[in-house]
Tab-separated table of C-alpha atoms and ligand atoms in Angstrom:
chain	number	residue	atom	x	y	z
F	1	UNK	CA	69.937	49.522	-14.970
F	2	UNK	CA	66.898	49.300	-12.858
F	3	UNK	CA	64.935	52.637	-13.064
F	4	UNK	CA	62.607	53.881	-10.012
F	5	UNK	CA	59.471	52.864	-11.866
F	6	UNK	CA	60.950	49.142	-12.096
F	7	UNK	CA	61.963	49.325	-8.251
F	8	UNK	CA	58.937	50.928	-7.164
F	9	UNK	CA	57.133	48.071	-9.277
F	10	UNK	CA	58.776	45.233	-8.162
F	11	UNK	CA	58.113	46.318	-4.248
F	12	UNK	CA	54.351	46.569	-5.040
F	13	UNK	CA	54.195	42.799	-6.067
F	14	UNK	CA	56.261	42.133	-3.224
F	15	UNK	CA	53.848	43.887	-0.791
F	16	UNK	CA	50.813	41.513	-2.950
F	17	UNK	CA	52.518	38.558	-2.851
F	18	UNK	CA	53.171	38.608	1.215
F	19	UNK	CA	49.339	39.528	1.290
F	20	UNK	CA	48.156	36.674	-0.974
F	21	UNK	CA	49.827	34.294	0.418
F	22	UNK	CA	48.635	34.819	3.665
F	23	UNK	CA	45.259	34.881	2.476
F	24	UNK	CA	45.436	31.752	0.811
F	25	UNK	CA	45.543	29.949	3.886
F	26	UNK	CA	42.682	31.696	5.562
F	27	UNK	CA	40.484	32.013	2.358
F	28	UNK	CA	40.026	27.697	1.451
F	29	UNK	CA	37.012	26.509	2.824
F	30	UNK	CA	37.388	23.299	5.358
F	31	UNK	CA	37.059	19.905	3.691
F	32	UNK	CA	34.388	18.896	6.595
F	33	UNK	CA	32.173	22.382	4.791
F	34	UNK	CA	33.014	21.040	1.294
F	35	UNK	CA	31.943	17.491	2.621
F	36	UNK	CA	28.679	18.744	3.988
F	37	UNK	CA	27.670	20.748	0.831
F	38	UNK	CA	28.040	17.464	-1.386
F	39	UNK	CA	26.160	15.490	1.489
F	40	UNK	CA	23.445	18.466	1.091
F	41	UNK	CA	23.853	18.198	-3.177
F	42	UNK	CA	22.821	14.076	-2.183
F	43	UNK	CA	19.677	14.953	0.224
F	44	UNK	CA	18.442	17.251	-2.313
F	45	UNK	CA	18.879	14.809	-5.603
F	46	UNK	CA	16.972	12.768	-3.795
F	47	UNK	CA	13.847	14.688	-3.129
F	48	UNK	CA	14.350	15.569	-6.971
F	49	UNK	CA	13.775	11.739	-7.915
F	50	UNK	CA	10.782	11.628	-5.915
F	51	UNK	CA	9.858	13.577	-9.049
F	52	UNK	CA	10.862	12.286	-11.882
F	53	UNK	CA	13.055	8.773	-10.895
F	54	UNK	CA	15.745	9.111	-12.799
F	55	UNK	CA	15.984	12.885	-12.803
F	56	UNK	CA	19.837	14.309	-12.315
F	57	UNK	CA	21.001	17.118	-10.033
F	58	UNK	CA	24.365	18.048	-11.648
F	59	UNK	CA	26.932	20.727	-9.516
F	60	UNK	CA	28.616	23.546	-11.623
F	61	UNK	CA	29.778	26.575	-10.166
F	62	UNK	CA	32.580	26.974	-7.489
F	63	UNK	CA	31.695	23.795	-6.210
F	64	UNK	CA	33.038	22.164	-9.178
F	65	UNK	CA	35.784	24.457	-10.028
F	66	UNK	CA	37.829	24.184	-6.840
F	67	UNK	CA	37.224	28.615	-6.559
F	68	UNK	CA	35.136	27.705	-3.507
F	69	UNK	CA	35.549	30.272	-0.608
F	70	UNK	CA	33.647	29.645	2.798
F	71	UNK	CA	30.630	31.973	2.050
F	72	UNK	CA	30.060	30.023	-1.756
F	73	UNK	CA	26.516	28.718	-2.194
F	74	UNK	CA	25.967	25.230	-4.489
F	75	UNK	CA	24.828	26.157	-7.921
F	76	UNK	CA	22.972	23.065	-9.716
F	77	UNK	CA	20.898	22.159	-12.388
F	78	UNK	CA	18.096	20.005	-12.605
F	79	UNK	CA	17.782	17.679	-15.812
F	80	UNK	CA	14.431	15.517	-15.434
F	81	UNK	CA	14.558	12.162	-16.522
F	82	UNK	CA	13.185	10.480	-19.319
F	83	UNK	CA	9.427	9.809	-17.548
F	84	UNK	CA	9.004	13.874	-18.374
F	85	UNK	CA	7.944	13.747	-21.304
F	86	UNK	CA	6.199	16.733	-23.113
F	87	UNK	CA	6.980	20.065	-22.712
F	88	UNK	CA	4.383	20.992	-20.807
F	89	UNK	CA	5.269	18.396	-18.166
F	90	UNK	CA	9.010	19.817	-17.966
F	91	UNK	CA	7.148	23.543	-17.352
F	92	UNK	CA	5.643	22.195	-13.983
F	93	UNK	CA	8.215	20.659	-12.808
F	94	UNK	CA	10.068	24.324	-11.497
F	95	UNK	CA	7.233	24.946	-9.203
F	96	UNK	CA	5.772	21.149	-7.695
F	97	UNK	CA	9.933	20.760	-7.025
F	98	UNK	CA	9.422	24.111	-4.758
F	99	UNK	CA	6.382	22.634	-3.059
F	100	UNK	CA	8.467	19.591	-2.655
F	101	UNK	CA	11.602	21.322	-0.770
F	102	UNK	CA	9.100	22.937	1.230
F	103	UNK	CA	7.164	19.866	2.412
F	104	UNK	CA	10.681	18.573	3.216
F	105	UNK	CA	11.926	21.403	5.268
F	106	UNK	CA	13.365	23.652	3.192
F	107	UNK	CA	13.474	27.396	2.960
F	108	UNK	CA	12.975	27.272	-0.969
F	109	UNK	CA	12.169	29.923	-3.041
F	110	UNK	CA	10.713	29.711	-6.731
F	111	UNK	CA	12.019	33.491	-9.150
F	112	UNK	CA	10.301	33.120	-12.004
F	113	UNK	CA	10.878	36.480	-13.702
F	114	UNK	CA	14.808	36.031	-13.712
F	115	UNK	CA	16.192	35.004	-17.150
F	116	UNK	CA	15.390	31.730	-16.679
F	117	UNK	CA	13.517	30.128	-14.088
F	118	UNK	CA	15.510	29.280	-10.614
F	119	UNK	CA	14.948	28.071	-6.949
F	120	UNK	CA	16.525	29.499	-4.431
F	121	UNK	CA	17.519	27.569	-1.087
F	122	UNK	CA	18.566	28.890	2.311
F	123	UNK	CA	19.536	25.860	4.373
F	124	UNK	CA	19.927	27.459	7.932
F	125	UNK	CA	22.978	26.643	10.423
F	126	UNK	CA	22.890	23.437	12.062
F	127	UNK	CA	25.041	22.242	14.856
F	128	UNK	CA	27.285	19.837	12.344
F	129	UNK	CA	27.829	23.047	9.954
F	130	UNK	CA	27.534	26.478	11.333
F	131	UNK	CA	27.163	28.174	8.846
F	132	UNK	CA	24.217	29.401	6.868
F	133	UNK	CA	24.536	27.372	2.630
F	134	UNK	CA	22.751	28.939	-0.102
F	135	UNK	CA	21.570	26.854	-2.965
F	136	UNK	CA	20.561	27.763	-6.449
F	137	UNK	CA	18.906	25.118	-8.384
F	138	UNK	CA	17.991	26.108	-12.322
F	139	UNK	CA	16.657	23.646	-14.792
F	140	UNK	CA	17.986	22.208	-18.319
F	141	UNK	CA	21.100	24.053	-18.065
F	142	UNK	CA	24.203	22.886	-20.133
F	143	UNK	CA	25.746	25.610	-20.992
F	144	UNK	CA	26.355	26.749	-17.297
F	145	UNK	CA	27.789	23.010	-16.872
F	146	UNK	CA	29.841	23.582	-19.968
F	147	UNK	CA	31.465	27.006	-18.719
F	148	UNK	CA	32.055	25.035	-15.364
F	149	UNK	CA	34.427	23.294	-17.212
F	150	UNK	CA	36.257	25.513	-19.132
F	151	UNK	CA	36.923	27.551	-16.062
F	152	UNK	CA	37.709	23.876	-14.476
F	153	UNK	CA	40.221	22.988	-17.604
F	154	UNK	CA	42.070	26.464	-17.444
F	155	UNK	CA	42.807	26.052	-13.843
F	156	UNK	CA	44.598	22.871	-14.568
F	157	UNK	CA	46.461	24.577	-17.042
F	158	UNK	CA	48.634	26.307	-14.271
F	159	UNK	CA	48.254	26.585	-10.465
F	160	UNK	CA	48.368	30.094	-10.182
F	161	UNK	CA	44.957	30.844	-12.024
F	162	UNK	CA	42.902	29.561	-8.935
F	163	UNK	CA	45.041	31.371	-6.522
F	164	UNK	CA	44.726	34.506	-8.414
F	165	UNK	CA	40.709	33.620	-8.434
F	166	UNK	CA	40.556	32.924	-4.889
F	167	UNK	CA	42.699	36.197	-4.035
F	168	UNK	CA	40.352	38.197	-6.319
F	169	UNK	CA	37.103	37.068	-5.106
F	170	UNK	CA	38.295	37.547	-1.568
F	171	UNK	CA	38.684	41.747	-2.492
F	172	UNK	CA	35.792	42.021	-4.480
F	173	UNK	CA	33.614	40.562	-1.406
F	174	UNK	CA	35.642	42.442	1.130
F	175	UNK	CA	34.826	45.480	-1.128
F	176	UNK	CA	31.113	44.741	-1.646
F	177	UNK	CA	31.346	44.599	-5.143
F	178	UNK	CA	30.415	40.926	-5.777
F	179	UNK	CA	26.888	41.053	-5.425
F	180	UNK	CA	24.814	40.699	-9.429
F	181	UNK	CA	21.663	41.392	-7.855
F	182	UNK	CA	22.559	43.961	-6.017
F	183	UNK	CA	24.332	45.777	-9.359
F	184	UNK	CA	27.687	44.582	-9.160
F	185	UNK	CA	29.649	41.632	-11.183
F	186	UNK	CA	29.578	37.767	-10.254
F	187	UNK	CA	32.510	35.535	-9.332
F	188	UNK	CA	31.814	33.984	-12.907
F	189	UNK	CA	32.368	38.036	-14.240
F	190	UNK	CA	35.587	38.029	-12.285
F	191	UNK	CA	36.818	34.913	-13.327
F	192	UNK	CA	36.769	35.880	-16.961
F	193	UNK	CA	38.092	39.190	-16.195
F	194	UNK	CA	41.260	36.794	-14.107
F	195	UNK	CA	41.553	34.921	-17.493
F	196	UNK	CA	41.982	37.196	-20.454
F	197	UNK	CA	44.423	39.312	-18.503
F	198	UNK	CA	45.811	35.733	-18.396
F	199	UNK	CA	45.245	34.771	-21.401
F	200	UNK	CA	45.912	37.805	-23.518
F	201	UNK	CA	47.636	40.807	-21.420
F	202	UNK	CA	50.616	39.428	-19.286
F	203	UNK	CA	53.440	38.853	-21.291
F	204	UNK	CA	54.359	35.730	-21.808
F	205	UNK	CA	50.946	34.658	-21.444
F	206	UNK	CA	50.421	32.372	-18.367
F	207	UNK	CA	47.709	30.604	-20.446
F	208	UNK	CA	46.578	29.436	-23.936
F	209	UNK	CA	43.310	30.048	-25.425
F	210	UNK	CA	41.818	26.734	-25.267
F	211	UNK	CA	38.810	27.605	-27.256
F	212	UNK	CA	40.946	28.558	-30.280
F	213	UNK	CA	43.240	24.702	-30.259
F	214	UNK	CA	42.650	22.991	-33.268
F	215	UNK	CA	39.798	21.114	-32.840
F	216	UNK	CA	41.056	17.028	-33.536
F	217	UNK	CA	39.476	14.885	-36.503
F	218	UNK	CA	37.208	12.591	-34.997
F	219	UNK	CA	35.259	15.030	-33.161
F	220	UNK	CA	31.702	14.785	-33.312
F	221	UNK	CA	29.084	17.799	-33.909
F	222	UNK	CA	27.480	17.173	-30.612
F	223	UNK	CA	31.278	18.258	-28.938
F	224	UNK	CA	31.364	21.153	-31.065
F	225	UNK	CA	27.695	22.654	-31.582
F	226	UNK	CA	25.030	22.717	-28.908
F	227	UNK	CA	21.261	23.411	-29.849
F	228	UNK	CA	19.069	25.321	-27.048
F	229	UNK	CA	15.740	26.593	-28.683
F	230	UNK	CA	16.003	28.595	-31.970
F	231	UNK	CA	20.154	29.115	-30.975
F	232	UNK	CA	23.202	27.089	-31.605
F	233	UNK	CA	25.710	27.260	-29.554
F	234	UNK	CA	29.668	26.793	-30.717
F	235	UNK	CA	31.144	25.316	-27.065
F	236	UNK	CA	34.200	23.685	-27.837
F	237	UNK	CA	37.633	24.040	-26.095
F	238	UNK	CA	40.382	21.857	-25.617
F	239	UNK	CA	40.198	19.569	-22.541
F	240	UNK	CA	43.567	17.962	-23.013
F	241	UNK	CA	45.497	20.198	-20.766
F	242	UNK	CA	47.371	17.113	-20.078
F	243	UNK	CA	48.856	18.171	-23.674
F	244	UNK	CA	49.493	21.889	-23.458
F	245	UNK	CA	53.026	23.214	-22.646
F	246	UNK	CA	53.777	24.842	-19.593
F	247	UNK	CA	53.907	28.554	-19.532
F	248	UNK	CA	56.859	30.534	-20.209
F	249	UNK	CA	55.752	33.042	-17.896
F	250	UNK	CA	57.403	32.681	-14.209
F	251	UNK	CA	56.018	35.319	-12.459
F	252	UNK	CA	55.136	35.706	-8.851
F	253	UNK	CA	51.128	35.579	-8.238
F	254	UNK	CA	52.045	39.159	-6.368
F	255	UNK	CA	53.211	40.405	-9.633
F	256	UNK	CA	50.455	38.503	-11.740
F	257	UNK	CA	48.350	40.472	-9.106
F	258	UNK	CA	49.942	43.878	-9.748
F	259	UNK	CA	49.350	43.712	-13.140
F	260	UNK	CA	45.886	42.931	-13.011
F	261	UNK	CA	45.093	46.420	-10.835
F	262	UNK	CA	47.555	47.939	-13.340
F	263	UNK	CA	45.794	47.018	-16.614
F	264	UNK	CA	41.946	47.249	-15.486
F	265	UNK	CA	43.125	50.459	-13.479
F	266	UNK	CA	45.153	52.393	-16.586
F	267	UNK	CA	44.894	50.235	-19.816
F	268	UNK	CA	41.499	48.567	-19.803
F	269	UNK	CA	39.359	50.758	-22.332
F	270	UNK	CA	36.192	50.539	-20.524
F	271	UNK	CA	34.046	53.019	-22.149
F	272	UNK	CA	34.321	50.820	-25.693
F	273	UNK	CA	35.921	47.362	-24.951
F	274	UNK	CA	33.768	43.961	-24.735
F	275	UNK	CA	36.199	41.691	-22.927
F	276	UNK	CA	35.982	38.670	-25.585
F	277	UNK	CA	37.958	35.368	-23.897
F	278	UNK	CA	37.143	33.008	-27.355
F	279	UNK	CA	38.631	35.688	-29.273
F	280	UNK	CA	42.294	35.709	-30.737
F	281	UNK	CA	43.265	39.112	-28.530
F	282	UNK	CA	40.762	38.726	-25.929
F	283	UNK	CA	39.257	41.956	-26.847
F	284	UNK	CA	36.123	43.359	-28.996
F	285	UNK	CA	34.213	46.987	-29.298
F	286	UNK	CA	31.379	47.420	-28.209
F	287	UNK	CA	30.442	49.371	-31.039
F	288	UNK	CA	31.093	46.200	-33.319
F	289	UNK	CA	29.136	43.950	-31.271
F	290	UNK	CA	26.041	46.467	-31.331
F	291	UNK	CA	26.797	46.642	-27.612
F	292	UNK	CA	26.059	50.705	-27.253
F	293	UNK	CA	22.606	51.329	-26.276
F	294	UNK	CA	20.864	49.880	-22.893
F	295	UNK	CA	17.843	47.890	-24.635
F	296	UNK	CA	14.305	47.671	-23.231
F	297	UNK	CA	12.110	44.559	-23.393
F	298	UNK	CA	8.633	43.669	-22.278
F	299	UNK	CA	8.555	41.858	-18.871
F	300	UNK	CA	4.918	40.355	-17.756
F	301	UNK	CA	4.242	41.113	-13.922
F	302	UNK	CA	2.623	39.363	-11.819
F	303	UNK	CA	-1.327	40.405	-13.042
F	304	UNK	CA	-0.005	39.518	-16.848
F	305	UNK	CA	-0.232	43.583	-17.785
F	306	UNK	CA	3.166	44.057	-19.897
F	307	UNK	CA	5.668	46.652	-18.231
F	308	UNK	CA	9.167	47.345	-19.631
F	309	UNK	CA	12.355	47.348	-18.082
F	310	UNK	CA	15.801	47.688	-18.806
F	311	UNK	CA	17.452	44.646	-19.401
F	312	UNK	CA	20.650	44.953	-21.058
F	313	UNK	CA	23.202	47.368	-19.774
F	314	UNK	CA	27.094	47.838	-21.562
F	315	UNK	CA	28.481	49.835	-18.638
F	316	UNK	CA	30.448	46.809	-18.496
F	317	UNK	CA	30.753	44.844	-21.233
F	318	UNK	CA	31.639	40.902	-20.371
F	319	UNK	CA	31.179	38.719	-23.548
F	320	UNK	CA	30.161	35.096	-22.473
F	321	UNK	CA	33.041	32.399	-23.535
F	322	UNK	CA	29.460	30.647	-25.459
F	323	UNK	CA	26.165	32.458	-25.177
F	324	UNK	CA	27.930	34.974	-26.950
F	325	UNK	CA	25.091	37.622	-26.808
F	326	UNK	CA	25.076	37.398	-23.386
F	327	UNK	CA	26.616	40.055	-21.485
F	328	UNK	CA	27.826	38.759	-17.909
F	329	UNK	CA	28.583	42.849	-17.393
F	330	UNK	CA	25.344	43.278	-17.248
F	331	UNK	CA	24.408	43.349	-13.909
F	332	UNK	CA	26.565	45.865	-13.091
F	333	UNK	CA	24.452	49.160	-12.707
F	334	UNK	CA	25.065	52.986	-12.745
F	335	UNK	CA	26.524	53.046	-9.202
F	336	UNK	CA	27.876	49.317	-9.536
F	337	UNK	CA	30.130	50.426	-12.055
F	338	UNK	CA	31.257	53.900	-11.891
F	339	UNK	CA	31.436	53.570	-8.004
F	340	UNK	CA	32.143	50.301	-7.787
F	341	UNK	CA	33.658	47.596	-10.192
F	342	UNK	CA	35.349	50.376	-12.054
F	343	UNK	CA	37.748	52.792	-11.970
F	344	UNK	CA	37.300	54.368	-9.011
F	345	UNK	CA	37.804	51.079	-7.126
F	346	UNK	CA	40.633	49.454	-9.002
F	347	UNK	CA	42.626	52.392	-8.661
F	348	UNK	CA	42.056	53.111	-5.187
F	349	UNK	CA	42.873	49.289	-4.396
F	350	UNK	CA	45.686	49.634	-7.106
F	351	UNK	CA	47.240	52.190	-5.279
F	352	UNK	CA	46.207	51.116	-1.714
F	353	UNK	CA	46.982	47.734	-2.030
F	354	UNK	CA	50.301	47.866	-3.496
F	355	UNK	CA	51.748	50.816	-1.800
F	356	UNK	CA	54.050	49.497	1.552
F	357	UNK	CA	53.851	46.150	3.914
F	358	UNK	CA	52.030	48.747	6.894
F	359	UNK	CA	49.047	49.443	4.161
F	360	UNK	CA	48.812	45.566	3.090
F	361	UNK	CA	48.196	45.038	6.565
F	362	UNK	CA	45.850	47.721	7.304
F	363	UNK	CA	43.967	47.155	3.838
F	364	UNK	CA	43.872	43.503	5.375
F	365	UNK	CA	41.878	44.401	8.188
F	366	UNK	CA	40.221	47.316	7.281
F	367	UNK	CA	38.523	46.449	3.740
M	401	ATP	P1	30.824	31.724	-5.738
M	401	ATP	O1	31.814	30.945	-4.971
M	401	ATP	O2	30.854	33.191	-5.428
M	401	ATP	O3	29.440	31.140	-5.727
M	401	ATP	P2	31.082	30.660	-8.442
M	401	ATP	O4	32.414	30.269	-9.018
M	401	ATP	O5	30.137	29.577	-8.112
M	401	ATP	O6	31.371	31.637	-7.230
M	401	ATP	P3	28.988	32.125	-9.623
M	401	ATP	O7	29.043	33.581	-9.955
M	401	ATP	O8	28.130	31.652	-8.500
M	401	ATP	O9	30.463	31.644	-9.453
M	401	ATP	O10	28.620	31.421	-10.953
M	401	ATP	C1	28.436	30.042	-11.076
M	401	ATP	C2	27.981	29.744	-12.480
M	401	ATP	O11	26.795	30.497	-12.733
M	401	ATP	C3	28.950	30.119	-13.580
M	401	ATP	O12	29.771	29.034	-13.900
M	401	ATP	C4	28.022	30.487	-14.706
M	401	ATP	O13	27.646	29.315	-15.375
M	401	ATP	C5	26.793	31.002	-14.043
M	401	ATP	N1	26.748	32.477	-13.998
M	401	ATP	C6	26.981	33.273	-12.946
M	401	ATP	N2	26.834	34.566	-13.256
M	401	ATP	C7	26.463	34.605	-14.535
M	401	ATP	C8	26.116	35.641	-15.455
M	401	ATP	N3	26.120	36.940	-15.109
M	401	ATP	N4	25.780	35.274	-16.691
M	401	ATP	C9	25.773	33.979	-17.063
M	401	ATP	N5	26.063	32.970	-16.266
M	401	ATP	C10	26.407	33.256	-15.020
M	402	MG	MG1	28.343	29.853	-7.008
């Protein structure tokens, strides 16, 4: 017998689903602005060979993932070619490629005292696309490439993981809580929020953990290991999707949607979970990973005098699929989290969202 729980339930996802699917069809960029941003990705490789010849500009981010919404920017990374030489000639390069994008028109922006070193581009509306593209361009890279394709590979697993990503991103900008600089989480902190309650929650699981395949015989070190300074990296997955079953799960994205409010609004423990997507279970403590305490570190200003600053926060702890001691969570600050990204938010939304057709519509409008 179907209790009142299981009806009430089942309408929720109904209510979702009608809402999801509408937005699908609003929320996919045009081709002609996915077009223009790979003509723009071409203009700028270009300026970066007037530097170094056979320097590459490789895409990763939305752009490459297919999760693009109209308001993405183009994330890239610069690899110089082999005329760069020494190390000291690869430290330059960050700031004469801003003088460069400058001279050639562009609104470009060198941060140095982010994590590592990036350039920001605005490139403003123009009459063949109206709207305003920001591009980040960060140097020597690979791991951001790397998670790029993980993210890519798990969306071919099943159709219903970029839909879910595109529906998700589409709430969390609608509710201002998409913005890392401005103490919230990143699409990429979303995304790997999408796929362990893929992954590991929902029952059957819609996906496999591709990082935990057996790994076949003839693969080399470079596949599995990757060396950046004094770290090495373990970054292998599976890419053959082509070779992993379908999912016995058949739910509707609406009810793949209810259950995500559901488990970050009632069963996520937030105060001492790390969400872990290489792990078998998906989920680690934060007390095991040494993840308690906000740590401190030196940061040089701008006169070289030393200052300290928070760096690390574990309001929200977000392991990294490779740099495992990164935590993606930790942009999120004190009124990020607590007002934002958690609770407060997913229940509200939980209970907003899913509650009748009249307050999907109005939540559609209103948010
Ligand atoms: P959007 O369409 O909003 O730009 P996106 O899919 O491009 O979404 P971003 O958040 O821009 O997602 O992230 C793009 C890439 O940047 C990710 O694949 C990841 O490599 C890197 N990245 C973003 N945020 C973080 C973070 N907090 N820590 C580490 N890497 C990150
Ligand atoms: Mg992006």
């Amino acid at each position: 017998p179907v209790t009142h729980y299981e009806q009430f339930f089942a309408e929720q996802a109904f209510n979702l689903d009608q809402l999801a699917s509408t937005l699908l069809n609003e929320i996919a960029p045009p081709e002609s602005e996915i077009s223009f941003r790979r003509k723009l990705l071409q203009d700028l490789k270009r300026i970066c060979q007037q530097l170094s010849p056979t320097a590459k500009l490789v895409p990763f981010g939305s752009l490459v993932t297919g999760f693009a919404t109209a308001s993405s920017d183009i994330d890239c990374v610069f690899f110089p070619g082999s005329e760069v030489t020494t190390e000291d000639e690869f430290t330059e390069l960050p700031s004469l490629l801003e003088k460069k994008l400058q001279e050639e028109g562009f609104n470009a922006q060198l941060l140095t005292r982010t994590r590592v070193p990036i350039i920001k581009m605005v490139q403003k509306p123009t009459a063949e696309n109206p709207q305003e593209i920001q591009c980040d361009i960060g140097f020597r890279n690979h791991l951001a490439i790397r998670n790029t394709h993980l993210l890519l590979s798990y969306s071919e697993c099943d159709a219903r993981v970029k839909q879910m990503v595109l529906v998700i991103k589409w709430w969390a900008k609608k509710r201002h809580i998409n913005s890392p600089y401005r103490g919230t989480l990143s699409s990429y902190g979303y995304v790997l929020m999408i796929l362990h309650y893929l992954i590991n929650i929902v029952q059957p699981p819609v996906l496999p953990n591709l990082q935990l395949q057996r790994i076949p015989e003839n693969t080399s070190d470079d596949e599995i290991y990757h060396k950046q300074g004094e770290n090495i990296y373990n970054i292998w997955f599976s890419q053959d999707t082509e070779s992993i079953q379908p999912s016995l799960n058949t739910s509707t994205l609406g009810e793949l949607l209810r259950g995500f409010f559901d488990y970050y609004s009632y069963k996520f423990g937030w105060g001492q979970s790390v969400i872990s997507i290489r792990t078998e279970g998906g989920l680690l403590s934060k007390q095991d990973k040494g993840w308690t305490a906000a740590k401190s570190r030196a940061a040089n200003t701008v006169d070289g005098n030393e200052t300290w600053e928070v760096k690390d926060r574990y309001l929200f702890a977000l392991e990294d699929p490779f740099e495992t001691s990164h935590n993606v969570g930790r942009t999120c600050n004190g009124p990020g989290t607590y007002g934002g990204v958690r609770r407060g938010i997913f229940f509200d939304d939980m209970v907003k969202l899913t509650g009748s057709i009249a307050g999907v519509a109005r939540i559609r409008d209103e948010l």
